Every structure is written in C-alpha cells, then in structure tokens.
Coordinates of C-alpha atoms and ligand atoms in Angstrom, one line a residue:
M1 CA -8.0 -7.5 16.3
V2 CA -8.8 -4.7 13.9
L3 CA -7.3 -4.4 10.7
G4 CA -4.2 -2.5 11.3
S5 CA -1.0 -2.4 8.4
R6 CA 1.3 -5.1 7.9
A7 CA 3.8 -3.9 9.5
T8 CA 5.5 -2.2 12.5
G9 CA 6.3 1.3 13.3
I10 CA 2.9 2.7 11.2
G11 CA 1.2 5.5 12.8
V12 CA -2.7 5.1 13.4
G13 CA -3.5 8.5 11.9
G14 CA -2.4 8.6 8.6
F15 CA -2.5 4.6 7.4
I16 CA -6.7 4.4 8.8
L17 CA -7.0 8.0 7.2
G18 CA -5.7 7.1 4.0
G19 CA -7.3 3.6 3.6
G20 CA -5.5 1.0 4.6
Y21 CA -4.3 -2.3 3.1
S22 CA -4.2 -5.2 6.1
F23 CA -3.7 -9.4 5.6
L24 CA -7.2 -9.5 6.3
S25 CA -8.7 -6.5 3.4
N26 CA -9.4 -9.9 1.3
E27 CA -11.9 -10.9 3.5
H28 CA -13.0 -7.7 5.4
G29 CA -12.0 -4.7 3.4
L30 CA -9.7 -1.6 3.5
T31 CA -9.3 -0.1 7.2
I32 CA -12.1 2.3 6.5
D33 CA -14.5 0.1 5.6
T34 CA -14.3 -0.9 8.8
V35 CA -14.6 2.2 10.9
R36 CA -17.8 2.9 12.3
A37 CA -17.1 6.3 14.3
F38 CA -14.7 9.5 14.5
E39 CA -14.1 11.9 16.7
V40 CA -12.8 15.0 15.5
V41 CA -11.8 18.5 16.9
L42 CA -12.6 20.8 13.8
P43 CA -10.2 23.8 13.2
D44 CA -12.6 26.0 14.9
G45 CA -12.3 24.2 18.0
T46 CA -15.3 22.1 18.4
I47 CA -15.2 18.7 18.9
T48 CA -17.2 16.3 17.0
T49 CA -18.2 12.9 16.2
A50 CA -18.6 11.8 12.5
T51 CA -20.8 8.5 11.9
N52 CA -23.1 7.2 9.2
T53 CA -26.3 8.9 10.5
S54 CA -24.0 12.1 12.5
N55 CA -22.2 14.8 9.5
S56 CA -21.9 11.6 7.6
D57 CA -20.5 14.1 5.0
L58 CA -17.9 14.8 7.4
F59 CA -17.4 10.5 8.4
W60 CA -17.5 10.4 4.5
A61 CA -14.6 12.8 3.2
L62 CA -12.8 11.5 6.6
K63 CA -12.3 8.2 4.9
G64 CA -9.3 9.1 2.7
G65 CA -9.1 12.5 4.0
Y66 CA -6.7 13.0 6.4
N67 CA -6.2 16.3 8.5
N68 CA -8.0 18.5 5.6
F69 CA -11.3 18.7 8.1
G70 CA -9.4 18.2 11.3
I71 CA -7.4 16.4 13.8
V72 CA -9.0 12.8 14.5
T73 CA -9.0 11.8 18.2
E74 CA -11.0 8.7 18.1
F75 CA -11.6 5.7 15.8
T76 CA -14.4 3.9 16.5
M77 CA -14.2 0.3 14.2
D78 CA -15.2 -3.1 13.7
T79 CA -13.6 -5.7 15.8
F80 CA -13.0 -9.2 14.0
P81 CA -12.3 -12.9 15.8
I82 CA -8.5 -13.8 15.0
G83 CA -6.8 -17.0 16.0
Q84 CA -3.6 -18.2 15.1
V85 CA -2.6 -17.3 11.7
W86 CA 0.2 -18.8 9.4
G87 CA 3.4 -16.8 7.6
G88 CA 5.8 -15.2 7.6
S89 CA 9.0 -12.8 6.1
V90 CA 11.7 -14.7 3.8
M91 CA 14.4 -12.8 2.0
L92 CA 15.7 -15.0 -1.0
P93 CA 18.3 -14.9 -3.4
M94 CA 18.0 -13.9 -7.2
T95 CA 18.4 -17.7 -8.3
D96 CA 14.7 -18.0 -7.1
F97 CA 13.1 -15.4 -9.1
D98 CA 11.5 -17.3 -11.8
A99 CA 10.5 -20.0 -9.7
M100 CA 8.7 -17.2 -7.7
K101 CA 7.5 -14.9 -10.6
N102 CA 5.8 -18.5 -11.2
A103 CA 4.3 -18.9 -8.4
T104 CA 3.0 -15.4 -7.8
V105 CA 1.3 -15.3 -11.2
Q106 CA -0.3 -18.7 -10.6
L107 CA -1.8 -17.6 -7.9
W108 CA -2.7 -14.4 -9.0
Q109 CA -4.5 -16.3 -11.8
N110 CA -6.5 -19.1 -9.4
V111 CA -6.2 -17.9 -5.8
T112 CA -9.9 -16.4 -4.8
D113 CA -9.3 -17.4 -1.1
P114 CA -9.9 -14.0 0.6
K115 CA -8.1 -16.0 3.9
A116 CA -4.8 -15.5 1.6
D117 CA -2.6 -12.5 1.1
I118 CA 0.4 -12.4 0.1
M119 CA 3.3 -9.4 -1.3
I120 CA 6.4 -10.1 -2.9
G121 CA 9.2 -6.7 -3.1
F122 CA 12.9 -7.1 -4.9
T123 CA 14.8 -4.9 -2.7
A124 CA 18.7 -3.6 -4.3
A125 CA 21.1 -2.4 -1.5
E126 CA 24.3 -3.1 -0.3
N127 CA 25.2 -4.4 -3.8
Q128 CA 22.7 -6.9 -4.0
T129 CA 19.5 -7.8 -4.9
Q130 CA 17.2 -10.2 -2.9
I131 CA 13.5 -10.9 -3.3
E132 CA 11.4 -10.6 0.1
V133 CA 8.4 -13.1 0.3
D134 CA 5.6 -12.9 2.7
L135 CA 2.9 -15.0 2.8
F136 CA -0.7 -15.0 5.2
Y137 CA -3.1 -16.8 5.9
N138 CA -5.9 -16.7 8.8
G139 CA -5.8 -20.1 10.0
P140 CA -3.0 -22.2 11.6
S141 CA -2.5 -23.9 8.1
P142 CA -3.2 -23.1 5.1
P143 CA -5.5 -25.3 2.3
A144 CA -3.2 -28.0 1.0
G145 CA -1.4 -26.8 -2.3
L146 CA -2.5 -23.2 -1.9
F147 CA 1.1 -21.8 -1.4
D148 CA 2.8 -24.9 -2.7
G149 CA 4.1 -22.8 -5.7
F150 CA 6.3 -21.0 -3.0
M151 CA 6.7 -23.1 -0.1
N152 CA 8.3 -25.8 -3.2
I153 CA 10.8 -23.2 -4.4
S154 CA 13.5 -26.1 -4.1
D155 CA 16.5 -24.1 -3.2
A156 CA 14.3 -21.9 -0.5
A157 CA 13.4 -24.6 1.4
Q158 CA 15.4 -23.6 4.7
N159 CA 14.2 -19.8 3.9
M160 CA 10.8 -21.2 3.5
S161 CA 10.5 -23.4 6.8
T162 CA 10.5 -20.7 8.8
M163 CA 6.9 -19.9 7.1
N164 CA 4.7 -21.4 10.1
V165 CA 1.8 -21.2 12.6
R166 CA 2.1 -17.8 15.1
S167 CA 0.2 -15.1 16.5
Y168 CA -1.0 -12.5 14.2
L169 CA 1.1 -9.6 16.0
S170 CA 4.7 -12.6 15.7
L171 CA 3.3 -12.9 12.0
V172 CA 3.6 -9.1 11.6
Q173 CA 6.8 -8.9 13.4
S174 CA 8.6 -10.9 11.6
S175 CA 8.6 -8.0 8.6
D176 CA 12.2 -6.4 9.1
T177 CA 11.1 -2.4 8.9
N178 CA 14.2 -1.4 11.2
A179 CA 16.2 -1.9 7.0
T180 CA 14.9 2.0 6.4
A181 CA 15.7 3.2 9.7
G182 CA 17.5 6.5 9.6
L183 CA 17.0 6.9 5.8
R184 CA 15.5 9.7 3.6
G185 CA 12.6 7.9 1.8
Y186 CA 9.8 8.2 -0.7
F187 CA 7.5 6.1 -1.6
D188 CA 5.9 6.7 -5.1
T189 CA 2.5 3.6 -6.4
V190 CA 1.2 2.7 -9.5
S191 CA -2.0 0.8 -9.4
I192 CA -2.2 -2.0 -11.7
T193 CA -5.3 -4.4 -12.8
D194 CA -3.0 -7.4 -13.6
I195 CA 0.2 -9.2 -12.6
S196 CA 1.8 -10.6 -15.8
P197 CA 5.4 -12.1 -16.1
A198 CA 6.0 -9.6 -17.8
F199 CA 5.1 -7.0 -15.7
F200 CA 6.9 -9.0 -13.5
D201 CA 9.9 -9.0 -15.0
A202 CA 9.4 -4.9 -15.6
T203 CA 9.5 -4.4 -11.6
L204 CA 12.4 -6.3 -11.3
N205 CA 14.3 -5.1 -14.1
E206 CA 13.3 -1.7 -12.5
T207 CA 14.9 -2.3 -9.3
T208 CA 18.1 -3.6 -10.2
F209 CA 18.7 -0.6 -13.4
W210 CA 18.0 2.6 -11.0
Y211 CA 20.4 0.7 -8.5
Q212 CA 23.0 0.0 -10.8
K213 CA 22.5 3.6 -12.3
L214 CA 22.4 6.0 -9.1
A215 CA 24.1 3.5 -6.2
S216 CA 27.9 5.3 -7.0
E217 CA 26.5 8.6 -6.4
V218 CA 23.9 8.1 -4.1
P219 CA 25.1 7.4 -0.5
D220 CA 23.1 4.3 1.5
L221 CA 21.1 4.0 -1.6
L222 CA 17.9 0.9 -0.7
V223 CA 15.5 0.4 -3.9
H224 CA 12.5 -1.7 -3.5
Y225 CA 9.8 -2.7 -5.3
D226 CA 6.2 -4.8 -4.6
V227 CA 3.8 -6.1 -6.0
E228 CA 1.0 -6.9 -3.6
P229 CA -2.0 -9.0 -5.5
F230 CA -5.2 -8.6 -3.3
L231 CA -8.2 -9.8 -4.6
R232 CA -9.7 -8.0 -7.2
D233 CA -13.4 -7.8 -5.1
V234 CA -11.1 -6.3 -2.3
Y235 CA -13.4 -3.1 -2.7
S236 CA -16.4 -4.6 -2.7
H237 CA -17.1 -5.0 1.5
A238 CA -18.2 -1.3 1.2
A239 CA -20.6 0.6 -0.4
A240 CA -19.7 2.2 -3.6
D241 CA -19.9 5.2 -2.8
S242 CA -18.9 5.1 1.2
S243 CA -15.9 6.8 1.6
A244 CA -14.0 9.7 -0.2
W245 CA -11.2 7.4 -1.0
P246 CA -10.7 5.3 -3.6
P247 CA -12.9 7.0 -5.9
R248 CA -14.4 3.8 -7.4
R249 CA -14.7 0.7 -6.6
D250 CA -16.0 -1.1 -9.9
Q251 CA -12.1 -2.1 -10.6
G252 CA -10.1 -4.1 -9.0
F253 CA -7.0 -2.5 -8.9
T254 CA -4.1 -3.1 -6.3
P255 CA -1.1 -0.5 -5.5
M256 CA 2.6 -1.4 -6.3
L257 CA 4.7 0.0 -3.4
I258 CA 7.5 1.5 -4.8
Y259 CA 10.3 3.2 -2.0
Y260 CA 13.7 4.6 -1.9
G261 CA 15.9 5.1 1.0
W262 CA 19.0 7.1 1.1
S263 CA 21.3 9.5 3.5
S264 CA 22.1 13.0 2.1
P265 CA 19.5 16.0 1.4
D266 CA 21.4 16.7 -1.6
N267 CA 19.7 13.5 -3.5
D268 CA 16.6 14.5 -2.6
E269 CA 15.7 15.8 -6.2
L270 CA 16.9 13.3 -8.2
I271 CA 15.0 10.6 -6.3
S272 CA 12.1 12.4 -6.6
R273 CA 12.8 12.9 -10.8
V274 CA 13.8 9.2 -10.7
L275 CA 10.8 7.7 -9.1
Q276 CA 8.7 10.2 -11.7
Q277 CA 10.5 8.6 -14.5
S278 CA 10.1 4.6 -13.2
T279 CA 6.3 5.4 -12.2
T280 CA 5.5 6.5 -16.0
H281 CA 8.0 3.7 -17.4
L282 CA 5.7 0.9 -15.1
T283 CA 2.5 2.5 -16.4
D284 CA 3.0 2.6 -19.8
V285 CA 4.2 -1.7 -19.7
A286 CA 1.2 -2.1 -17.8
L287 CA -1.4 0.1 -20.5
G288 CA 1.3 -1.7 -23.3
E289 CA -0.8 -5.4 -21.8
G290 CA -3.8 -3.4 -21.9
Q291 CA -4.3 -2.6 -18.7
D292 CA -6.9 -0.3 -18.3
I293 CA -5.4 2.3 -15.2
A294 CA -5.2 5.5 -17.3
S295 CA -7.7 6.8 -14.6
T296 CA -6.8 4.0 -11.9
P297 CA -6.7 5.6 -8.6
L298 CA -3.3 5.8 -7.1
Y299 CA -2.9 4.9 -3.4
N300 CA -2.6 8.2 -1.5
N301 CA -0.5 6.4 1.5
Y302 CA 2.1 5.6 -1.5
A303 CA 2.0 8.1 -3.9
L304 CA 5.0 10.7 -4.3
Y305 CA 3.8 14.2 -3.2
S306 CA 4.3 15.4 -7.3
N307 CA 1.1 13.4 -8.1
P308 CA -1.7 15.6 -8.8
T309 CA -4.8 14.9 -6.2
E310 CA -7.3 14.1 -9.1
R311 CA -5.4 10.7 -10.2
M312 CA -6.0 9.4 -5.9
Y313 CA -9.4 11.1 -5.6
G314 CA -11.0 11.7 -9.2
D315 CA -14.3 12.8 -9.1
N316 CA -14.4 12.9 -5.8
L317 CA -12.5 16.2 -5.4
V318 CA -14.8 18.3 -5.9
R319 CA -17.3 16.5 -3.5
L320 CA -14.5 17.1 -1.2
R321 CA -13.6 20.7 -1.8
Q322 CA -17.3 21.2 -0.9
I323 CA -17.4 19.6 2.3
R324 CA -13.8 21.7 3.2
G325 CA -15.4 24.6 3.1
R326 CA -18.0 23.7 5.4
Y327 CA -15.6 22.8 8.1
D328 CA -12.4 24.9 7.1
S329 CA -13.2 27.9 5.6
G330 CA -10.7 29.3 6.8
H331 CA -8.2 27.0 5.7
I332 CA -6.3 26.4 8.9
M333 CA -5.7 22.7 8.1
D334 CA -3.0 24.1 4.8
L335 CA -1.3 24.2 8.3
A336 CA -0.7 20.2 8.6
G337 CA 1.2 19.2 5.4
G338 CA -0.1 15.7 3.1
W339 CA -2.8 16.1 0.4
K340 CA -4.5 19.0 0.2
F341 CA -7.9 19.7 -1.3
Ligands
LIG1 C1 7.2 0.5 6.6 C2 5.7 0.8 6.6 C3 4.9 -0.1 5.9 C4 3.6 0.0 5.6 N1 2.6 -0.8 5.2 C5 1.4 0.1 5.3 C6 0.3 -1.4 4.7 O1 0.5 -3.0 5.1 N2 -0.3 -1.0 4.5 C7 -1.6 0.2 3.8 O2 -2.1 0.3 3.7 N3 -0.1 1.2 3.9 C8 1.3 0.6 4.8 N4 2.3 1.8 4.9 C9 1.8 3.1 4.4 C10 1.1 4.1 5.2 O3 -0.1 3.8 5.2 C11 1.6 5.4 5.5 O4 2.8 5.7 5.4 C12 0.6 6.0 6.4 O5 0.5 7.6 5.8 C13 1.5 6.1 8.0 O6 0.6 7.0 8.5 P1 1.4 7.7 9.8 O7 0.0 8.4 11.2 O8 2.6 7.0 10.1 O9 1.6 9.2 8.8 P2 1.7 11.1 8.8 O10 3.1 10.7 8.2 O11 2.3 10.7 10.7 O12 0.5 11.0 8.4 C14 0.1 11.2 7.0 C15 -1.4 11.9 7.4 O13 -1.8 11.1 7.5 C16 -2.3 12.6 8.7 N5 -2.9 12.2 9.9 C17 -2.1 11.6 10.5 N6 -2.5 11.2 12.0 C18 -3.7 12.1 11.9 C19 -5.5 12.3 12.7 N7 -5.3 11.9 13.7 N8 -5.8 13.3 12.4 C20 -5.8 13.9 11.2 N9 -4.9 13.9 10.0 C21 -4.4 12.7 10.5 C22 -1.0 13.5 8.7 O14 -1.5 15.1 9.1 C23 -0.5 13.1 7.2 O15 -0.9 14.5 6.3 C24 3.4 1.4 5.1 C25 4.8 2.3 5.4 C26 5.5 2.1 5.8 C27 6.7 3.3 6.2

C-alpha cells in the first residue's frame, strides 16, 4: 500500500502535494517523502517527469508546492507491505475527559513505537461535546500495555471494545467523515511541540467556548479541535532539504487540526475571524508554556487561507519563487486556487 490519509473522501492530489500525514507516518514519514516521481503537465502544455535526478528543482518544489508549477497527472510512490492492523475510531462522553487526557499525555511522553499512532479530537455540535479517539497500531495487536490508558477508561469499555483487528481499509473507513457532508467549512492549524495537560485543557476550552458563543447565531455549527501526536522524529525519514514543505525538519512539531462547519454563507467572515482569534490564543498558550513555536511551520493542508505563506514555507519561499519563475513565468497557474508563491 501507499501512505494515504487517515479518513475517506480526500483527493489524492492536494493530500500528497501538501505533505500528507498518514497512520504510517511515524514509520515511513510524510507521504511526500515516499514519492519517487511526478508526471506533470507544465503551464505551457509540455508533459514532463520530475524525479530526484531529472528536473530535480521541480521534484523538490512539488513536494509541498501544489499546483504552482503545473498539474500532476501521475504519482510514482514507494509501496509498503501491510497486513492486519489494530484500532478504530470511537466517540466518548466528556465524563471521560480526564482519563483520556492522562492517557494521551502519557503516550506522548513515553511511547516511541513507530507502529503506533493516535488522534484525539473534541467535537461540539447539536448542543453536546464529545471526544473522538482514533487509535492505530500497525499489526494485529499492540504490545501489552501500549494503549492501556485508553482501553482501561472504565465507563468507556463498551465503546473501546470496537477497537479491534481489521484490515487497514476498514480502519480508515471507521472514522465518520460524513458528519461534515453538506456543510461549509474552514480548517486552521497551530503547530505545537508539546502536549501538556494544560494545553489539552485549553484545546477543550476553545471547543466549548466558541461553540457556546456562536451556536445561537450560526446555524448548523460544528466545532472540532484535534491533536495529532506524531513522534518527534516523524520528519527524519527524508533529508533535511528534500522538500519544499516542511521548510525545516529539525523540530518535532505536530499539527493541530481545527475545523469549523456551518451552513450559511452569511457566517463565513465571522468564522474566519473566530479561527484567527482562536489559533492566536492557542499559539499564545503554547508560547507561554515555553514551546518554541513562533516560527514553526504550519501545515499547509490545514492552514486557513489568511495565513501568510511565510508561516508555511519559511525560507523556502525564495527558492519556490525562483522555480516558479522558471516553469510558469506567465503566471498561468494563478488561474488555479490555493497557496500562491
Ligand atoms: C475529512 C478530512 C480528513 C483529512 N485527513 C487528513 C489526513 O489524515 N492527513 C493529512 O495530511 N491531511 C488530511 N486532510 C487534509 C487534506 O490533506 C487536504 O484537505 C488536502 O488539500 C485535500 O486534497 P484534495 O486533492 O482533496 O484537495 P483539493 O482542494 O482538490 O486540492 C488542494 C490543492 O491542491 C491542488 N491540487 C490538487 N490536485 C492537484 C494535482 N493533481 N496537480 C496539481 N495541483 C493539485 C489544488 O489545485 C488545490 O490548490 C483531511 C481533510 C479532510 C476534509
């Protein structure tokens, strides 16, 4: 198999060309780290191939650079054997918050097994807040004790029993992405380097605070914040300067996914402002804890459109602009949306 996303319904192009975090990233890196070649239709209509040795500037730039250099029509990627895996996705009530927080922080601080991965999210919608727990182990059973903090949450036993041995496809399909169907939506993100109990509390607080503040004026509001505790060496699977994103691989940061869904275009601007306020607040909380994240790259596939490209590409922007000049001097690709250099 190739390193795909952790939920169904996501396109191949943007996921790979932005970076790509998979359940297997702790073991094998970002999805862009596993691309061998891109076939690209350049803005002048030429079809070309970019690899590490042929059009290597384009190869580097496409790894994070989306549609700025043309349209990718074929991806050649590393494949990895996969057998039965273990895990699933469950929703827990807020009464399990403290136990789940302790389990997450304990795992973040102590577990270095690259076959393990988790995502923990809070979703507020329809006047209730729930905890989403996604656990993954690349093998039919996790080592004894690895996920005990989660599995032993006493009143969650029935829910957690759905974590089991299954195919990888069935595991990815277990995450309910239909909840967002038909809604308008914005993502935003904060890149963090630590998951402390206090940061966890702040994340939950953002979820409930904004939901309670906005629900009466924003029809069909859904507010979701999650932490994705990847191993600190998740970026070490490729060379330091092997891709346009992330612009630095020496810091073990992990992206938060913040997602707001709603139904009326009248609320677009309000939600955009709220997201900017909320990410600023969480950034301040992390900085206040001593996390050195002022220039930590944001994940472009999660970041709201209002973020400056410098916050994603850092010093790589200069090189990206030069490469863009070589392949698209007429700025044809400005006709396509997304991050522009
Ligand atoms: C439910 C859900 C779950 C997600 N889970 C994950 C996850 O597990 N890991 C993760 O890393 N991200 C995840 N994401 C984020 C996801 O990576 C981004 O939304 C990504 O941009 C989706 O790619 P797309 O092709 O569907 O998007 P699009 O919006 O179609 O494209 C995004 C950008 O890429 C460009 N693009 C697309 N295809 C090509 C191409 N062939 N050539 C050139 N440019 C192209 C587009 O022009 C656009 O600028 C998730 C998103 C959702 C909604």
